[in-house]
Short mmCIF file of C-alpha atoms in Angstrom, two decimals:
data_model
loop_
_atom_site.label_atom_id
_atom_site.label_comp_id
_atom_site.label_asym_id
_atom_site.label_seq_id
_atom_site.Cartn_x
_atom_site.Cartn_y
_atom_site.Cartn_z
CA MET A 9 33.19 28.01 16.10
CA LYS A 10 31.92 25.34 13.69
CA LYS A 11 31.18 28.00 11.10
CA LEU A 12 34.67 29.48 11.43
CA ILE A 13 36.32 26.06 11.02
CA CYS A 14 34.29 25.32 7.88
CA LEU A 15 35.19 28.67 6.37
CA PHE A 16 38.87 28.15 7.22
CA ILE A 17 38.91 24.75 5.46
CA ALA A 18 37.21 26.23 2.42
CA LEU A 19 39.75 29.07 2.33
CA CYS A 20 42.72 26.70 2.53
CA LEU A 21 41.39 24.51 -0.24
CA SER A 22 40.72 27.58 -2.36
CA LEU A 23 44.28 28.78 -2.06
CA ALA A 24 45.60 25.31 -2.85
CA ALA A 25 43.51 24.99 -6.00
CA PHE A 26 44.29 28.48 -7.37
CA ALA A 27 40.62 28.87 -8.32
CA THR A 28 37.58 30.42 -6.72
CA VAL A 29 35.75 28.24 -4.22
CA ARG A 30 32.16 29.07 -3.38
CA THR A 31 30.03 27.58 -0.61
CA VAL A 32 26.31 26.81 -0.63
CA SER A 33 24.10 25.95 2.31
CA SER A 34 20.32 25.86 2.77
CA ASN A 35 20.78 24.80 6.39
CA PRO A 36 20.33 27.79 8.75
CA SER A 37 22.85 26.27 11.18
CA THR A 38 25.63 26.18 8.56
CA LEU A 39 27.10 29.29 7.03
CA GLY A 40 27.40 29.41 3.23
CA GLN A 41 27.95 32.19 0.74
CA HIS A 42 24.78 31.19 -1.11
CA SER A 43 21.58 29.43 -0.14
CA ASN A 44 21.06 27.71 -3.51
CA ILE A 45 23.41 26.12 -6.04
CA GLN A 46 22.18 28.07 -9.06
CA ALA A 47 23.23 31.37 -7.51
CA ALA A 48 26.78 30.04 -7.09
CA VAL A 49 26.82 28.60 -10.62
CA ASP A 50 25.69 31.86 -12.17
CA ILE A 51 28.63 33.88 -10.85
CA SER A 52 31.26 31.15 -11.30
CA ASN A 53 33.82 30.89 -14.09
CA ASP A 54 35.61 27.98 -15.75
CA GLY A 55 37.60 25.96 -13.22
CA ASP A 56 35.72 27.15 -10.14
CA THR A 57 34.58 24.79 -7.41
CA ILE A 58 31.31 24.87 -5.47
CA TYR A 59 30.99 23.10 -2.12
CA VAL A 60 27.44 22.17 -1.19
CA TYR A 61 26.86 21.51 2.49
CA GLY A 62 24.56 18.78 3.73
CA SER A 63 21.13 20.07 4.66
CA PRO A 64 17.74 18.84 5.87
CA ASN A 65 16.27 20.84 2.98
CA THR A 66 16.26 19.76 -0.67
CA TYR A 67 18.18 22.14 -2.92
CA PRO A 68 16.39 23.32 -6.09
CA SER A 69 17.67 22.00 -9.42
CA PHE A 70 20.46 23.87 -11.16
CA THR A 71 21.69 24.33 -14.74
CA ILE A 72 25.27 24.66 -15.91
CA VAL A 73 25.55 26.34 -19.32
CA ASP A 74 28.86 26.56 -21.21
CA LYS A 75 30.98 26.40 -18.03
CA ARG A 76 33.47 23.89 -16.62
CA LEU A 77 32.68 23.58 -12.91
CA THR A 78 33.25 21.15 -10.06
CA ILE A 79 30.36 20.74 -7.63
CA ILE A 80 30.97 18.69 -4.48
CA GLY A 81 28.56 17.54 -1.79
CA PRO A 82 29.27 15.44 1.34
CA GLY A 83 28.35 12.07 -0.22
CA TRP A 84 25.36 9.77 -0.57
CA ALA A 85 25.67 8.47 3.03
CA PRO A 86 28.21 10.65 4.85
CA ASP A 87 30.04 8.81 7.62
CA LYS A 88 29.86 11.46 10.34
CA ASN A 89 27.93 12.28 13.48
CA ILE A 90 25.42 14.46 11.62
CA PRO A 91 25.12 12.67 8.26
CA LEU A 92 23.23 15.28 6.27
CA GLN A 93 23.24 14.75 2.51
CA ALA A 94 23.21 17.39 -0.21
CA ILE A 95 19.89 16.41 -1.81
CA VAL A 96 19.26 18.21 -5.09
CA SER A 97 16.07 18.27 -7.12
CA GLY A 98 17.88 17.79 -10.44
CA CYS A 99 20.56 19.07 -12.80
CA ILE A 100 21.05 20.07 -16.44
CA LEU A 101 24.43 20.46 -18.15
CA ARG A 102 24.26 22.28 -21.50
CA ASN A 103 26.66 23.18 -24.27
CA THR A 104 25.00 25.75 -26.51
CA GLY A 105 27.89 25.76 -28.96
CA GLY A 106 29.23 29.08 -27.76
CA ALA A 107 32.70 29.91 -26.47
CA GLY A 108 32.51 27.76 -23.35
CA SER A 109 31.53 24.19 -22.56
CA PRO A 110 30.74 22.00 -19.54
CA ALA A 111 33.48 19.61 -20.75
CA GLY A 112 35.77 18.82 -17.83
CA SER A 113 33.03 19.31 -15.24
CA GLU A 114 32.66 17.07 -12.20
CA LEU A 115 29.69 16.24 -9.98
CA GLN A 116 30.66 14.55 -6.73
CA GLY A 117 28.94 13.47 -3.52
CA ILE A 118 25.43 14.69 -4.44
CA VAL A 119 22.06 12.93 -4.19
CA PHE A 120 19.80 13.72 -7.16
CA VAL A 121 16.11 12.99 -6.67
CA ASN A 122 15.01 14.15 -10.13
CA PRO A 123 16.62 13.66 -13.59
CA VAL A 124 20.16 14.65 -14.48
CA THR A 125 20.04 15.74 -18.13
CA LEU A 126 23.08 16.38 -20.26
CA SER A 127 22.71 18.90 -23.10
CA GLN A 128 19.11 19.33 -24.13
CA ASN A 129 17.21 22.60 -24.45
CA GLY A 130 14.13 21.32 -26.23
CA GLY A 131 15.04 23.01 -29.50
CA GLY A 132 17.68 20.57 -30.69
CA SER A 133 20.45 23.17 -31.10
CA ASP A 134 22.73 22.04 -28.26
CA SER A 135 26.19 20.65 -29.00
CA GLY A 136 27.73 17.58 -27.44
CA PHE A 137 30.58 17.53 -24.97
CA GLY A 138 32.58 14.98 -23.02
CA ASN A 139 35.30 14.69 -20.40
CA LEU A 140 32.84 14.39 -17.51
CA ARG A 141 33.31 12.89 -14.05
CA LEU A 142 30.32 11.76 -12.00
CA ILE A 143 31.75 10.41 -8.77
CA ARG A 144 30.13 9.09 -5.58
CA CYS A 145 26.68 10.44 -6.45
CA GLN A 146 23.28 8.86 -5.95
CA PHE A 147 20.72 8.96 -8.74
CA ASN A 148 17.13 8.35 -7.65
CA SER A 149 15.94 9.36 -11.10
CA SER A 150 17.35 9.01 -14.61
CA VAL A 151 20.64 10.21 -16.05
CA SER A 152 20.29 10.91 -19.77
CA PHE A 153 22.73 11.79 -22.57
CA HIS A 154 21.19 13.58 -25.56
CA PHE A 155 24.35 13.87 -27.65
CA SER A 156 27.43 11.92 -28.68
CA ALA A 157 30.02 11.91 -25.91
CA SER A 158 33.44 10.53 -25.01
CA ASP A 159 35.74 10.28 -21.99
CA VAL A 160 33.11 9.95 -19.25
CA LEU A 161 33.62 8.38 -15.83
CA PHE A 162 30.94 7.06 -13.47
CA GLU A 163 32.57 5.87 -10.25
CA GLY A 164 31.35 4.97 -6.77
CA CYS A 165 27.74 5.90 -7.62
CA VAL A 166 24.38 4.45 -6.62
CA PHE A 167 21.80 4.05 -9.39
CA TYR A 168 18.14 3.56 -8.54
CA ASN A 169 16.96 4.55 -12.00
CA SER A 170 17.95 4.42 -15.66
CA LEU A 171 21.12 5.50 -17.42
CA ILE A 172 19.77 6.57 -20.82
CA PHE A 173 21.59 7.09 -24.11
CA GLU A 174 20.36 8.07 -27.58
CA THR A 175 20.49 5.12 -29.99
CA SER A 176 21.44 7.41 -32.89
CA MET A 177 24.45 8.90 -31.06
CA THR A 178 27.98 7.55 -30.54
CA TYR A 179 29.54 6.92 -27.14
CA GLN A 180 33.18 6.06 -26.62
CA ASN A 181 35.75 5.83 -23.84
CA PHE A 182 33.23 5.45 -21.02
CA LEU A 183 34.39 3.82 -17.78
CA ILE A 184 31.56 2.78 -15.49
CA GLN A 185 33.24 1.26 -12.46
CA ASN A 186 32.55 0.43 -8.84
CA ASN A 187 28.86 1.38 -8.97
CA MET A 188 25.74 -0.18 -7.47
CA PHE A 189 22.75 -0.61 -9.80
CA PHE A 190 19.56 -1.59 -7.97
CA PHE A 191 16.57 -2.57 -10.11
CA SER A 192 13.24 -2.05 -8.36
CA VAL A 193 10.84 -4.48 -10.02
CA CYS A 194 7.82 -2.38 -9.09
CA CYS A 195 8.96 0.73 -10.90
CA LEU A 196 11.52 0.17 -13.68
CA THR A 197 11.69 -1.42 -17.12
CA ASN A 198 15.50 -1.26 -17.48
CA MET A 199 18.63 0.27 -15.96
CA VAL A 200 20.77 1.04 -19.05
CA SER A 201 19.40 1.75 -22.54
CA GLY A 202 20.42 3.04 -25.96
CA LEU A 203 24.10 2.04 -26.14
CA THR A 204 23.76 0.95 -29.76
CA ASN A 205 26.89 2.70 -31.05
CA ALA A 206 29.41 2.13 -28.29
CA PHE A 207 33.18 2.01 -28.56
CA ASN A 208 35.38 1.22 -25.57
CA VAL A 209 32.47 1.45 -23.15
CA ARG A 210 33.47 -0.65 -20.15
CA PHE A 211 31.44 -1.84 -17.16
CA ASP A 212 33.97 -2.93 -14.55
CA HIS A 213 33.54 -4.10 -10.93
CA ASN A 214 29.87 -3.15 -10.65
CA LEU A 215 27.07 -4.81 -8.71
CA PHE A 216 23.77 -5.24 -10.57
CA TYR A 217 20.93 -6.65 -8.48
CA SER A 218 17.19 -6.40 -8.06
CA SER A 219 14.24 -6.66 -5.71
CA ASN A 220 13.10 -9.82 -7.50
CA ASN A 221 13.93 -12.84 -5.35
CA GLY A 222 12.76 -15.21 -8.09
CA THR A 223 14.67 -16.18 -11.21
CA GLY A 224 15.48 -12.65 -12.38
CA ALA A 225 14.02 -13.38 -15.83
CA ASN A 226 11.82 -10.27 -15.84
CA VAL A 227 14.65 -7.98 -14.69
CA MET A 228 15.93 -6.39 -17.92
CA ILE A 229 19.03 -4.47 -16.89
CA PHE A 230 19.83 -3.43 -20.49
CA SER A 231 17.49 -2.46 -23.33
CA GLY A 232 17.55 -0.72 -26.70
CA ASN A 233 19.93 -3.03 -28.58
CA CYS A 234 23.09 -2.29 -26.60
CA ARG A 235 26.17 -3.42 -28.56
CA PHE A 236 29.96 -3.56 -28.49
CA LEU A 237 30.27 -3.27 -24.71
CA ASP A 238 32.95 -4.67 -22.41
CA PHE A 239 31.93 -6.33 -19.14
CA SER A 240 34.55 -7.31 -16.59
CA ASN A 241 34.44 -8.35 -12.94
CA ASN A 242 30.71 -7.60 -12.46
CA ILE A 243 28.14 -9.38 -10.31
CA PHE A 244 24.69 -9.89 -11.88
CA ASN A 245 22.52 -10.98 -8.95
CA GLN A 246 18.87 -11.66 -9.86
CA ALA A 247 19.50 -9.47 -12.89
CA ASN A 248 19.05 -10.36 -16.57
CA VAL A 249 21.82 -8.81 -18.66
CA GLY A 250 22.07 -10.92 -21.81
CA GLU A 251 18.88 -10.56 -23.82
CA ASN A 252 19.35 -6.98 -24.99
CA VAL A 253 23.15 -6.99 -25.20
CA SER A 254 24.89 -8.20 -28.35
CA LEU A 255 28.36 -8.33 -29.89
CA SER A 256 29.83 -7.64 -26.45
CA THR A 257 32.71 -9.20 -24.53
CA PHE A 258 32.45 -10.69 -21.04
CA ASN A 259 35.46 -11.40 -18.82
CA ASN A 260 35.36 -12.66 -15.22
CA ASN A 261 31.72 -11.91 -14.44
CA ILE A 262 29.34 -13.94 -12.29
CA THR A 263 25.57 -14.44 -12.54
CA ASN A 264 23.37 -15.62 -9.69
CA ASN A 265 19.72 -16.59 -9.80
CA ALA A 266 19.49 -14.97 -13.23
CA THR A 267 17.74 -17.41 -15.56
CA LEU A 268 16.86 -15.69 -18.84
CA ASN A 269 13.32 -15.77 -20.20
CA SER A 270 11.89 -18.66 -22.22
CA ALA A 271 13.36 -17.44 -25.53
CA PHE A 272 16.83 -17.98 -24.08
CA ALA A 273 16.08 -20.81 -21.69
CA THR A 274 18.82 -23.05 -23.05
CA SER A 275 21.48 -20.48 -22.08
CA ASN A 276 20.51 -20.89 -18.40
CA GLY A 277 21.16 -17.27 -17.55
CA THR A 278 24.46 -17.03 -19.41
CA PRO A 279 24.71 -13.63 -21.17
CA TRP A 280 28.01 -14.50 -22.86
CA ALA A 281 26.38 -17.43 -24.67
CA VAL A 282 23.72 -15.48 -26.61
CA ASN A 283 23.41 -12.68 -29.21
CA SER A 284 26.90 -13.16 -30.68
CA ASN A 285 28.46 -12.13 -27.40
CA VAL A 286 32.01 -13.26 -26.63
CA ASN A 287 33.07 -15.32 -23.64
CA GLY A 288 36.50 -13.87 -22.88
CA GLY A 289 37.09 -16.33 -20.06
CA GLY A 290 36.78 -16.42 -16.29
CA ASN A 291 32.98 -16.10 -16.30
CA ILE A 292 30.85 -18.02 -13.77
CA THR A 293 27.24 -18.99 -14.40
CA ASN A 294 24.52 -19.06 -11.72
CA GLN A 295 26.56 -19.38 -8.56
CA ASN A 296 26.13 -17.49 -5.31
CA PRO A 297 28.85 -14.79 -5.09
CA GLN A 298 28.63 -15.02 -1.29
CA MET A 299 28.64 -11.36 -0.38
CA ALA A 300 28.56 -10.80 3.38
CA ASP A 301 25.00 -9.46 3.15
CA GLN A 302 23.94 -11.85 0.41
CA SER A 303 20.66 -12.74 2.16
CA PRO A 304 19.29 -9.19 2.45
CA ALA A 305 20.48 -8.46 -1.10
CA ASN A 306 18.57 -11.52 -2.35
CA ALA A 307 15.54 -10.37 -0.39
CA GLY A 308 15.53 -7.07 -2.29
CA ASN A 309 17.19 -4.76 0.21
CA GLY A 310 18.58 -1.92 -1.91
CA THR A 311 20.49 -0.14 0.86
CA PRO A 312 23.92 0.86 -0.50
CA THR A 313 25.54 0.53 2.94
CA LEU A 314 25.00 -3.22 3.06
CA ASN A 315 28.16 -5.25 3.48
CA PHE A 316 29.03 -6.32 -0.06
CA THR A 317 32.47 -7.69 0.76
CA ILE A 318 33.34 -11.24 -0.31
CA ALA A 319 35.40 -13.44 2.01
CA ALA A 320 35.08 -16.76 0.21
CA GLY A 321 33.30 -18.49 -2.64
CA PRO A 322 33.41 -18.32 -6.44
CA ALA A 323 33.66 -14.51 -6.66
CA ASN A 324 36.52 -14.26 -4.17
CA THR A 325 39.78 -13.13 -5.86
CA SER A 326 38.30 -14.29 -9.19
CA GLY A 327 38.47 -11.00 -11.05
CA SER A 328 40.66 -10.49 -14.09
CA ASP A 329 42.84 -8.26 -11.88
CA GLY A 330 43.07 -10.82 -9.07
CA LYS A 331 40.56 -8.91 -6.93
CA ASP A 332 37.06 -9.94 -5.92
CA MET A 333 34.28 -9.66 -8.46
CA GLY A 334 31.75 -6.95 -7.79
CA LEU A 335 32.38 -3.80 -5.80
CA LEU A 336 35.95 -2.92 -4.93
CA PHE A 337 37.29 -2.80 -1.40
CA ASP A 338 40.89 -1.73 -1.96
CA SER A 339 42.64 -0.82 1.26
CA VAL A 340 44.43 2.09 -0.42
CA GLY A 341 43.38 4.50 -3.13
CA SER A 342 39.96 5.83 -4.01
CA LEU A 343 38.31 2.60 -5.21
CA ASN A 344 36.89 1.40 -1.93
CA TRP A 345 33.13 1.07 -1.67
CA THR A 346 33.36 1.75 2.06
CA ASN A 347 34.73 5.21 1.22
CA SER A 348 32.37 5.80 -1.71
CA ARG A 349 29.62 6.91 0.65
CA ASN A 350 31.62 10.11 1.29
CA SER A 351 33.00 12.71 -1.08
CA ARG A 352 36.77 12.74 -1.47
CA LEU A 353 37.19 15.85 0.68
CA PRO A 354 38.40 15.52 4.28
CA ARG A 355 35.47 16.02 6.63
CA ILE A 356 34.78 16.96 10.22
CA TYR A 357 33.45 13.75 11.76
CA SER A 358 32.64 15.20 15.17
CA MET A 359 33.27 18.33 17.23
CA ASN A 360 32.89 18.64 21.00
CA ILE A 361 33.27 21.64 23.29
CA THR A 362 35.14 20.23 26.27
CA THR A 363 34.74 23.33 28.44
CA PRO A 364 31.01 24.16 28.22
CA THR A 365 31.30 26.74 31.00
CA VAL A 366 33.93 29.41 30.38
CA ALA A 367 34.66 32.43 32.50
CA ALA A 368 35.11 35.78 30.82
CA GLY A 369 38.58 36.03 29.28
CA SER A 370 39.24 32.28 29.60
CA SER A 371 39.97 29.87 26.77
CA LEU A 372 37.38 27.72 25.08
CA SER A 373 38.54 24.15 24.43
CA VAL A 374 37.19 22.36 21.38
CA THR A 375 38.00 18.81 20.25
CA VAL A 376 37.62 18.19 16.52
CA GLU A 377 37.87 14.76 14.85
CA ALA A 378 38.46 14.86 11.11
CA ARG A 379 38.54 11.93 8.68
CA LYS A 380 39.44 11.42 5.06
CA SER A 381 38.00 9.26 2.30
CA ASN A 382 40.44 8.78 -0.52
#
């Protein structure tokens, strides 16, 4: 019965989208058309959608070459009775310069445990592309751009590793909003690097924090001479953002326990006061943002399902948009961190057979609870 319901939902969505929908599952208890993502990618055409079911097994990495596809998993922490993730070894998106392009592709609700690489074949002949949407994914390893790109959205994602750009390339019209960046002091040197030639690259309503419960001076969130960035409504908690960022504008951000290193000691952890950065107003220096789970966050707990809401204090309703600084918790719309743990598809939360014993020819009663995450 569960298999039939899943196939029915996939069929309805396929008809609504007027494009081919393919299903992938490596879980023997869930029916899918394919057992690995690459097989579905290989036979798909521009505009097709691939649904990847949660599974106890890690899916092999996949490569998208010269195709515009949407690939959707259940989310980085699905809110359901059986919260299986779609864990994928890695991903490569390539534009070889042929007739097609991955421009317009979307990755949603997937957990990547190895690098996500955009356009690199080792020979240097790939072409750039843009118009990408990476939504509600978790990146345990790096995400790297090896070409100039524009019109890219990162939204509702969890970053445990670096977002890497090429210093010789140009990046414009990037919106990086409502994401959690967790810096593990044991294992990382930075979280974002190489944004030297950036135009209209905006970091808005993100939470940057680390496992360092000291001053945050050795937590270098940015590196590689990042310039011309826009920062608004972010929380930098035990995270050093100012030393490798220059010529950038800060509006309505808050730092906490983020003293810069000795070379910038006089700035007292104030990124908008160094490197020709611009204080656009509304910024708050070294105050506790008072998130609900502030104590575990300060102690280095990097769990993305912590309660990051803000009920009072300096970050409460202090954003440039009148909302709280840090992660968004809008009651309507898609920008709610509580919903970011799930993909945007409606999901079956639970299913119970209410008549476990059925005589031959009798009806089987099933109760299904479905939920949505905008």
